[in-house]
XYZ file of C-alpha atoms in Angstrom:
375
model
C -59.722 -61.928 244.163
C -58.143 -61.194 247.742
C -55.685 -58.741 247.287
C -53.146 -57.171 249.538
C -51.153 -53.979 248.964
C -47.162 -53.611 250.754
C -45.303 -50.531 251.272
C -42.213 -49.660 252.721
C -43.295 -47.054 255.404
C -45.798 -44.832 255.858
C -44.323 -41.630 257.249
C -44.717 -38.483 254.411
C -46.266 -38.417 251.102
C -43.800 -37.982 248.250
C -42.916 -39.504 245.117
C -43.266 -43.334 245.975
C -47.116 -42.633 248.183
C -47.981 -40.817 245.135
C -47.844 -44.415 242.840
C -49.162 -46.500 246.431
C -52.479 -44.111 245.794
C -52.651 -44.775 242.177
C -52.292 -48.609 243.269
C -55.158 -48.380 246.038
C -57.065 -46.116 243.156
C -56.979 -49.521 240.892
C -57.763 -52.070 244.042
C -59.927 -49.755 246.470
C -60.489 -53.327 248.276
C -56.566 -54.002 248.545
C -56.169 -54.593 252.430
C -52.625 -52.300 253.024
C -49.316 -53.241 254.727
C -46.397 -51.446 255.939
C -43.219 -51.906 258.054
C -45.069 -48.433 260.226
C -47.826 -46.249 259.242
C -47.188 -42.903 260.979
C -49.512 -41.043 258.175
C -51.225 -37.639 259.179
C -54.998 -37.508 258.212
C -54.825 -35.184 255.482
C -52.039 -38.386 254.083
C -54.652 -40.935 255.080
C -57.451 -39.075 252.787
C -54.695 -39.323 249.749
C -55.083 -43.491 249.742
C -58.825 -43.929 250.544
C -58.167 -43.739 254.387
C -56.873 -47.065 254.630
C -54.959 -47.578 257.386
C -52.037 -50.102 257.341
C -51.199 -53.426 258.864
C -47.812 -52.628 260.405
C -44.949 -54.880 262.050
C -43.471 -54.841 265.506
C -41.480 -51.497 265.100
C -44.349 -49.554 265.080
C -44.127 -50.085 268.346
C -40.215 -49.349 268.991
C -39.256 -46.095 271.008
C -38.616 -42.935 268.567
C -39.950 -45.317 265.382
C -42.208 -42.180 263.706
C -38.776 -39.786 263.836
C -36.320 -42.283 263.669
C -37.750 -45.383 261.447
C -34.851 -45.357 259.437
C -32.485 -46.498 262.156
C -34.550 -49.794 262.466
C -33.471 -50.920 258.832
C -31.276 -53.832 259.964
C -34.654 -55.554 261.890
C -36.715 -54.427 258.689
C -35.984 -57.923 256.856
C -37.013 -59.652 259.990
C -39.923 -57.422 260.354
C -41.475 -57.515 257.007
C -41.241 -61.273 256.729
C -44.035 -61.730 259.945
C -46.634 -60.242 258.139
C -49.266 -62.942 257.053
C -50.676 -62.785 253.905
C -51.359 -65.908 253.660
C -54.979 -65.344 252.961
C -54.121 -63.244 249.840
C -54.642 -64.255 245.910
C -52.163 -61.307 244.503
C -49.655 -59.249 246.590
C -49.437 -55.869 245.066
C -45.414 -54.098 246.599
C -44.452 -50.743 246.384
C -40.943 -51.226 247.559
C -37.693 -48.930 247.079
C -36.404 -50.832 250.702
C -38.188 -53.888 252.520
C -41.355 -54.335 250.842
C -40.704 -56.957 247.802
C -39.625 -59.289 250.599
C -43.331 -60.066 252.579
C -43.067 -64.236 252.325
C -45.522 -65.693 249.413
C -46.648 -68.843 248.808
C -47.218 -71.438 245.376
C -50.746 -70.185 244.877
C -50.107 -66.599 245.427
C -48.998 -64.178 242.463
C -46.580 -61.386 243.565
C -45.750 -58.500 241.520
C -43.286 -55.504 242.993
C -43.706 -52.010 241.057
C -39.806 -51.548 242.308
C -38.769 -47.973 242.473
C -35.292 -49.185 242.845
C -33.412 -51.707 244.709
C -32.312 -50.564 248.263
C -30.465 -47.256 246.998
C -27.979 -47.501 249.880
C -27.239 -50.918 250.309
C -25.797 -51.487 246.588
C -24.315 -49.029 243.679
C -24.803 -45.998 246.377
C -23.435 -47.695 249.578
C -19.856 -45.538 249.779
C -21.811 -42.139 248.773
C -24.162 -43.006 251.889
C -21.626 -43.910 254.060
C -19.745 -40.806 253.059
C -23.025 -38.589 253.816
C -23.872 -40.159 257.388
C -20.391 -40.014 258.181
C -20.295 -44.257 259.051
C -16.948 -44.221 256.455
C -14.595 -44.980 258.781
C -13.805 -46.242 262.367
C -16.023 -49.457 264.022
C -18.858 -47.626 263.152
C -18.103 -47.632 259.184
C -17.301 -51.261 259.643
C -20.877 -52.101 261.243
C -22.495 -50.020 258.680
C -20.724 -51.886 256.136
C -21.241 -55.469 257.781
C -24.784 -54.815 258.406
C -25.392 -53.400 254.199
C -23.662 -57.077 253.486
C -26.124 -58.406 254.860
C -28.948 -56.816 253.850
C -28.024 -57.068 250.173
C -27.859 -60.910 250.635
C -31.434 -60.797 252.074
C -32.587 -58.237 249.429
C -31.440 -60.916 246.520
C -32.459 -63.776 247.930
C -35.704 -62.477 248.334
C -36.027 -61.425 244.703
C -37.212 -65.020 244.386
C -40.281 -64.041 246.180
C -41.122 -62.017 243.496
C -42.945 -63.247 240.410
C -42.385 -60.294 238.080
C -40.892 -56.673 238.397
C -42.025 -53.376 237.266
C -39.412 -50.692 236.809
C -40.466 -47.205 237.298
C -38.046 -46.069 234.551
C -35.413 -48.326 232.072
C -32.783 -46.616 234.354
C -34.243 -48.662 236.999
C -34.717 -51.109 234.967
C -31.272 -51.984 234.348
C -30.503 -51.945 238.238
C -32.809 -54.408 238.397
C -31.607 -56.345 236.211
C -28.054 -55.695 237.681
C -28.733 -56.291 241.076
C -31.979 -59.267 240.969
C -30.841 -60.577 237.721
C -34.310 -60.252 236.358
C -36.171 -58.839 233.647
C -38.474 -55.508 234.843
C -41.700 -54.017 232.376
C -41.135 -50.001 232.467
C -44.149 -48.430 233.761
C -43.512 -44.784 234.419
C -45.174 -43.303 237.579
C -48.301 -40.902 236.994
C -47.645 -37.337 237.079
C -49.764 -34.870 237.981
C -49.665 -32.705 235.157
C -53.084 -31.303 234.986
C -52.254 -29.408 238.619
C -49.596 -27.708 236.867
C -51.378 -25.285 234.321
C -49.614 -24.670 230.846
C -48.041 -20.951 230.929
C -46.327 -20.501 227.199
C -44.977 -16.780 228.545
C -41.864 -17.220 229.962
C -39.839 -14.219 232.802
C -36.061 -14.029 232.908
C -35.159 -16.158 235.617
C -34.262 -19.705 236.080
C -35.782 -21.759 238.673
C -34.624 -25.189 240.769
C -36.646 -26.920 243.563
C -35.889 -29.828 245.331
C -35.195 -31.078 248.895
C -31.682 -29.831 250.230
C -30.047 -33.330 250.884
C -26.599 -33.670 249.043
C -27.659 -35.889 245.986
C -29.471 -33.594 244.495
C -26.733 -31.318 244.113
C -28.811 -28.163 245.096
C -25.433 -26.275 246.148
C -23.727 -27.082 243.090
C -26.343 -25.139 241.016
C -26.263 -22.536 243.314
C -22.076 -21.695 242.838
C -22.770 -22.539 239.348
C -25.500 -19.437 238.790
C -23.346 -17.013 241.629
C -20.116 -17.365 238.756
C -22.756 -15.510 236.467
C -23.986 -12.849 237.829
C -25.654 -11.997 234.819
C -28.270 -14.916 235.113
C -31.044 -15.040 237.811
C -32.060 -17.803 239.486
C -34.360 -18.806 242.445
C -34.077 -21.559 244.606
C -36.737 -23.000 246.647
C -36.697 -26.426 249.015
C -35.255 -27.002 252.682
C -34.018 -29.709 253.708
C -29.987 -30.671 256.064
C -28.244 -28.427 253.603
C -30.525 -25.337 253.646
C -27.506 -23.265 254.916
C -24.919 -24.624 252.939
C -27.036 -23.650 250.060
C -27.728 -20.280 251.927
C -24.116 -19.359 252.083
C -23.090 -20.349 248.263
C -25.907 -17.707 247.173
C -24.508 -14.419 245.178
C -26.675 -11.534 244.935
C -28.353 -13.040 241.853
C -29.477 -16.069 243.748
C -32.559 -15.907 246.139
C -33.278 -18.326 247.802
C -36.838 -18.772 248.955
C -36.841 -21.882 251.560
C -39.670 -23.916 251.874
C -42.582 -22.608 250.057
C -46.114 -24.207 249.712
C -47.325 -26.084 246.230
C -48.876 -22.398 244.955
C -45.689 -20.669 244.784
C -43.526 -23.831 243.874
C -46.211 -23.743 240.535
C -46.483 -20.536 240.163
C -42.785 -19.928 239.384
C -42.672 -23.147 237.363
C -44.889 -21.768 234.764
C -42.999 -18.384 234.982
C -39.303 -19.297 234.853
C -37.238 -19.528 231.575
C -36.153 -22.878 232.502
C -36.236 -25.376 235.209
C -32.247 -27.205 236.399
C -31.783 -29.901 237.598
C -28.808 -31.683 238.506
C -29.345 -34.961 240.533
C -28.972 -38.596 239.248
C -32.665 -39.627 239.951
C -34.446 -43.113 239.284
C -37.130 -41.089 237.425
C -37.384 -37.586 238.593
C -40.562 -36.038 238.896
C -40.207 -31.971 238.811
C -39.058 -32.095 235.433
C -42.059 -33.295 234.436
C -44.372 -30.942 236.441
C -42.448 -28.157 235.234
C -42.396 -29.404 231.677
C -46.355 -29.732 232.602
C -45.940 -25.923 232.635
C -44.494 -25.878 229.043
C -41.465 -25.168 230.949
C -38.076 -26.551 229.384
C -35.659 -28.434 231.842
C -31.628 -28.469 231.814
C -31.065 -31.611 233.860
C -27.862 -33.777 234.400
C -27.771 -36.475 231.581
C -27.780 -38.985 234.105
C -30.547 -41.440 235.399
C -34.804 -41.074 234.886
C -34.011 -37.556 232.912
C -32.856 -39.035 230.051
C -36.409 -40.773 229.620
C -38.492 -37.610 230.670
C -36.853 -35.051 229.041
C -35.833 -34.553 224.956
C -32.804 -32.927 224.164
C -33.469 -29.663 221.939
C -37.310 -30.428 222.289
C -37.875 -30.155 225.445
C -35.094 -29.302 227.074
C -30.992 -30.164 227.029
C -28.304 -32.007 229.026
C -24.749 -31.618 230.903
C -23.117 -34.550 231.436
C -20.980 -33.620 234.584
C -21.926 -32.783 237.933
C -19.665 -29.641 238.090
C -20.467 -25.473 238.218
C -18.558 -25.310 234.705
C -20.561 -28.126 232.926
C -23.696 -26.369 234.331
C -22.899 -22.926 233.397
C -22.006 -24.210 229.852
C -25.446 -25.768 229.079
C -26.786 -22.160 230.185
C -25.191 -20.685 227.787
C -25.887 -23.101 224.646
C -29.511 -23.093 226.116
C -29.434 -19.174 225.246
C -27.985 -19.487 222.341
C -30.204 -22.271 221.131
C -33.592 -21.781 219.093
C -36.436 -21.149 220.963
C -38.112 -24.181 222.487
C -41.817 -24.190 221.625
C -43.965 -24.346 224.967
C -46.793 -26.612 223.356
C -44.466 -29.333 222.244
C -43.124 -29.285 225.615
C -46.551 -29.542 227.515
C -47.559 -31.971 224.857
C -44.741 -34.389 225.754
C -45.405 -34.271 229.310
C -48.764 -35.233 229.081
C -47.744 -39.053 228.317
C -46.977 -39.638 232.148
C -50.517 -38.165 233.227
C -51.340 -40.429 236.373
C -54.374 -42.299 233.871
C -51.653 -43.583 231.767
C -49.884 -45.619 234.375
C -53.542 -46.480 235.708
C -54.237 -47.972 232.629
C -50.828 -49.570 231.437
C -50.250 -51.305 234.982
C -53.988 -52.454 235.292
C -53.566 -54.464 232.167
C -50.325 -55.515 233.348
C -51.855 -56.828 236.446
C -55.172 -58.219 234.625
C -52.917 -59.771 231.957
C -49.941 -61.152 234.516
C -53.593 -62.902 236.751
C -55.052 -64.171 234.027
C -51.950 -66.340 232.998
C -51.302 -67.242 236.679
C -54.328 -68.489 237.957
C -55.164 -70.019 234.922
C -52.335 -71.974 234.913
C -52.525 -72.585 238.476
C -56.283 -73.531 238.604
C -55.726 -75.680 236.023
C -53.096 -78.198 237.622
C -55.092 -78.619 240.510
């Protein structure tokens, strides 16, 4: 079995490299793809030092900083690479990737961490945040996301079954590529994030400062009580917009390496969270921790986390919805640490290694079968 692995682009190691190295884990002879591979070596070492087959804008000026501006050559780009001597095609995609060209005899299967985010039910929010709302350059942007999502459904076709990293996702799938997705959550690392079942007086949020995740909003939220502490760690564009919302309760730590991110996970007396994610994976590390979670009841948190279990919801993106699920939190019953750590141990990384192997096996077995067997 020849098999080939695609990826978007290979330019940091978050959420979406962390299921890529559980994917090379399961086919250590996958031969990897990638619009650009601009991976350090310490990234490298994280998916068995393979290094990608990459398109033509690898080679464009300011492509390892500025990648993202090549999106509108991306379709073009990701449809020259030749896999043409490959049995099963293997995508990661949340962009480009689903839409490498296949042939009769070849079985493709995308693990699809969503649709391209900006291009459909988040266009106007993106446009919005880039500031490409109005003027000629909101009508290019707008002309040039038409025609992406035309290439992004056509090439759904290309794709003999979906996997959904969440049943949120799942449904956008299903919305956008009118086809069915299998929900195979993403593997966690839960056993780097020790359980702690003594809990401090503080509340704790993490996350990259970009404006989705709604990082200032928590922040006014926990400065109108200043009888609640809370501290904030993460950098990102909106580090000083975050900055200036702080009240004397709020501390806000900046960037901070893995140690201290864990290290106040286990501590804290819960963990918020208040962006619409497509699965969300701090909530799980911190309920790793035995660490409850108040998250927006929006998105992958309302598969990861249990209301009154393991942790609770608000249901609007606003300071006074957040500072009212504070307060029933307090006033709840205690939430028991082990039930919490216990729950978060179903999305341990060799759970998805073994549900999406036997996908795969299963989804091969049927295909060439079938295929070997009209020939």
């Amino acid at each position: 079995m020849r098999v080939a692995v695609v990826h978007d682009w290979l330019v940091t190691f978050a959420g979406a490299e962390k299921v890529l190295a559980e994917i090379i884990s399961l086919w250590p002879q996958a031969d990897l793809f990638s619009v650009v591979d601009f991976f350090s070596d310490a990234e490298r070492k994280k998916i068995g030092g393979k290094v990608a087959t990459t398109t033509f804008i690898q080679r464009l000026p300011q492509a390892r900083k500025r990648y993202q501006l090549y999106l509108p050559l991306m379709p073009l780009a990701i449809e020259q690479l030749d896999l043409s001597g490959y049995d099963l095609i293997i995508s990661s995609s949340h962009a480009v990737a689903k839409g490498v060209m296949t042939g009769p005899d070849q079985l493709h299967i995308c693990y699809c961490h969503s649709p391209i985010r900006y291009a459909w039910d988040l266009q106007n929010q993106y446009l919005i945040e880039s500031n490409k709302s109005e003027g000629l350059k909101g009508w290019l942007a707008r002309y040039l996301l038409f025609k992406i999502r035309n290439w992004d459904a056509r090439t759904a076709n290309n794709v003999e079954h979906f996997v959904s990293n969440s049943n949120y996702i799942g449904r956008r799938i299903g919305k956008v590529y009118k086809r069915e997705a299998t929900t195979i959550y993403p593997g966690v690392d839960v056993q780097d994030f020790a359980f702690t079942p003594d809990k401090e007086d503080f509340y704790l949020t993490a996350s990259r400062m970009v404006p989705y995740k709604k990082m200032d909003l928590i922040v006014r939220a926990f400065s109108a009580m200043p009888d609640k502490k809370l501290v904030v760690i993460g950098d990102g564009p909106q580090f000083d917009k975050v900055k200036q919302a702080a009240g004397p309760n709020v501390r806000v730590l900046g960037y901070q390496p893995f140690e201290v991110l864990r290290d106040h996970m286990q501590r804290c007396r819960a963990f918020v969270f208040a962006a619409e994610e497509d699965f969300g994976i701090t909530p799980v590390e911190a309920q790793a921790c035995g660490t409850p979670v108040i998250a927006f009841g929006k998105g992958g948190a309302l598969e990861t986390v249990v209301e009154g279990k393991t942790g609770m919801f608000f249901y609007e993106q606003t300071e006074a919805a957040i500072c009212a699920a504070i307060s029933q939190f307090e006033s709840a019953e205690d939430f028991d640490p082990t039930t919490i750590r216990a729950h978060a141990e179903q999305f341990a990384p060799e759970v998805f290694r073994d549900k999406f192997k036997r996908f795969v096996d299963d989804k091969c077995q049927a295909f060439f079968a079938g295929w070997k067997h009209l020939q």
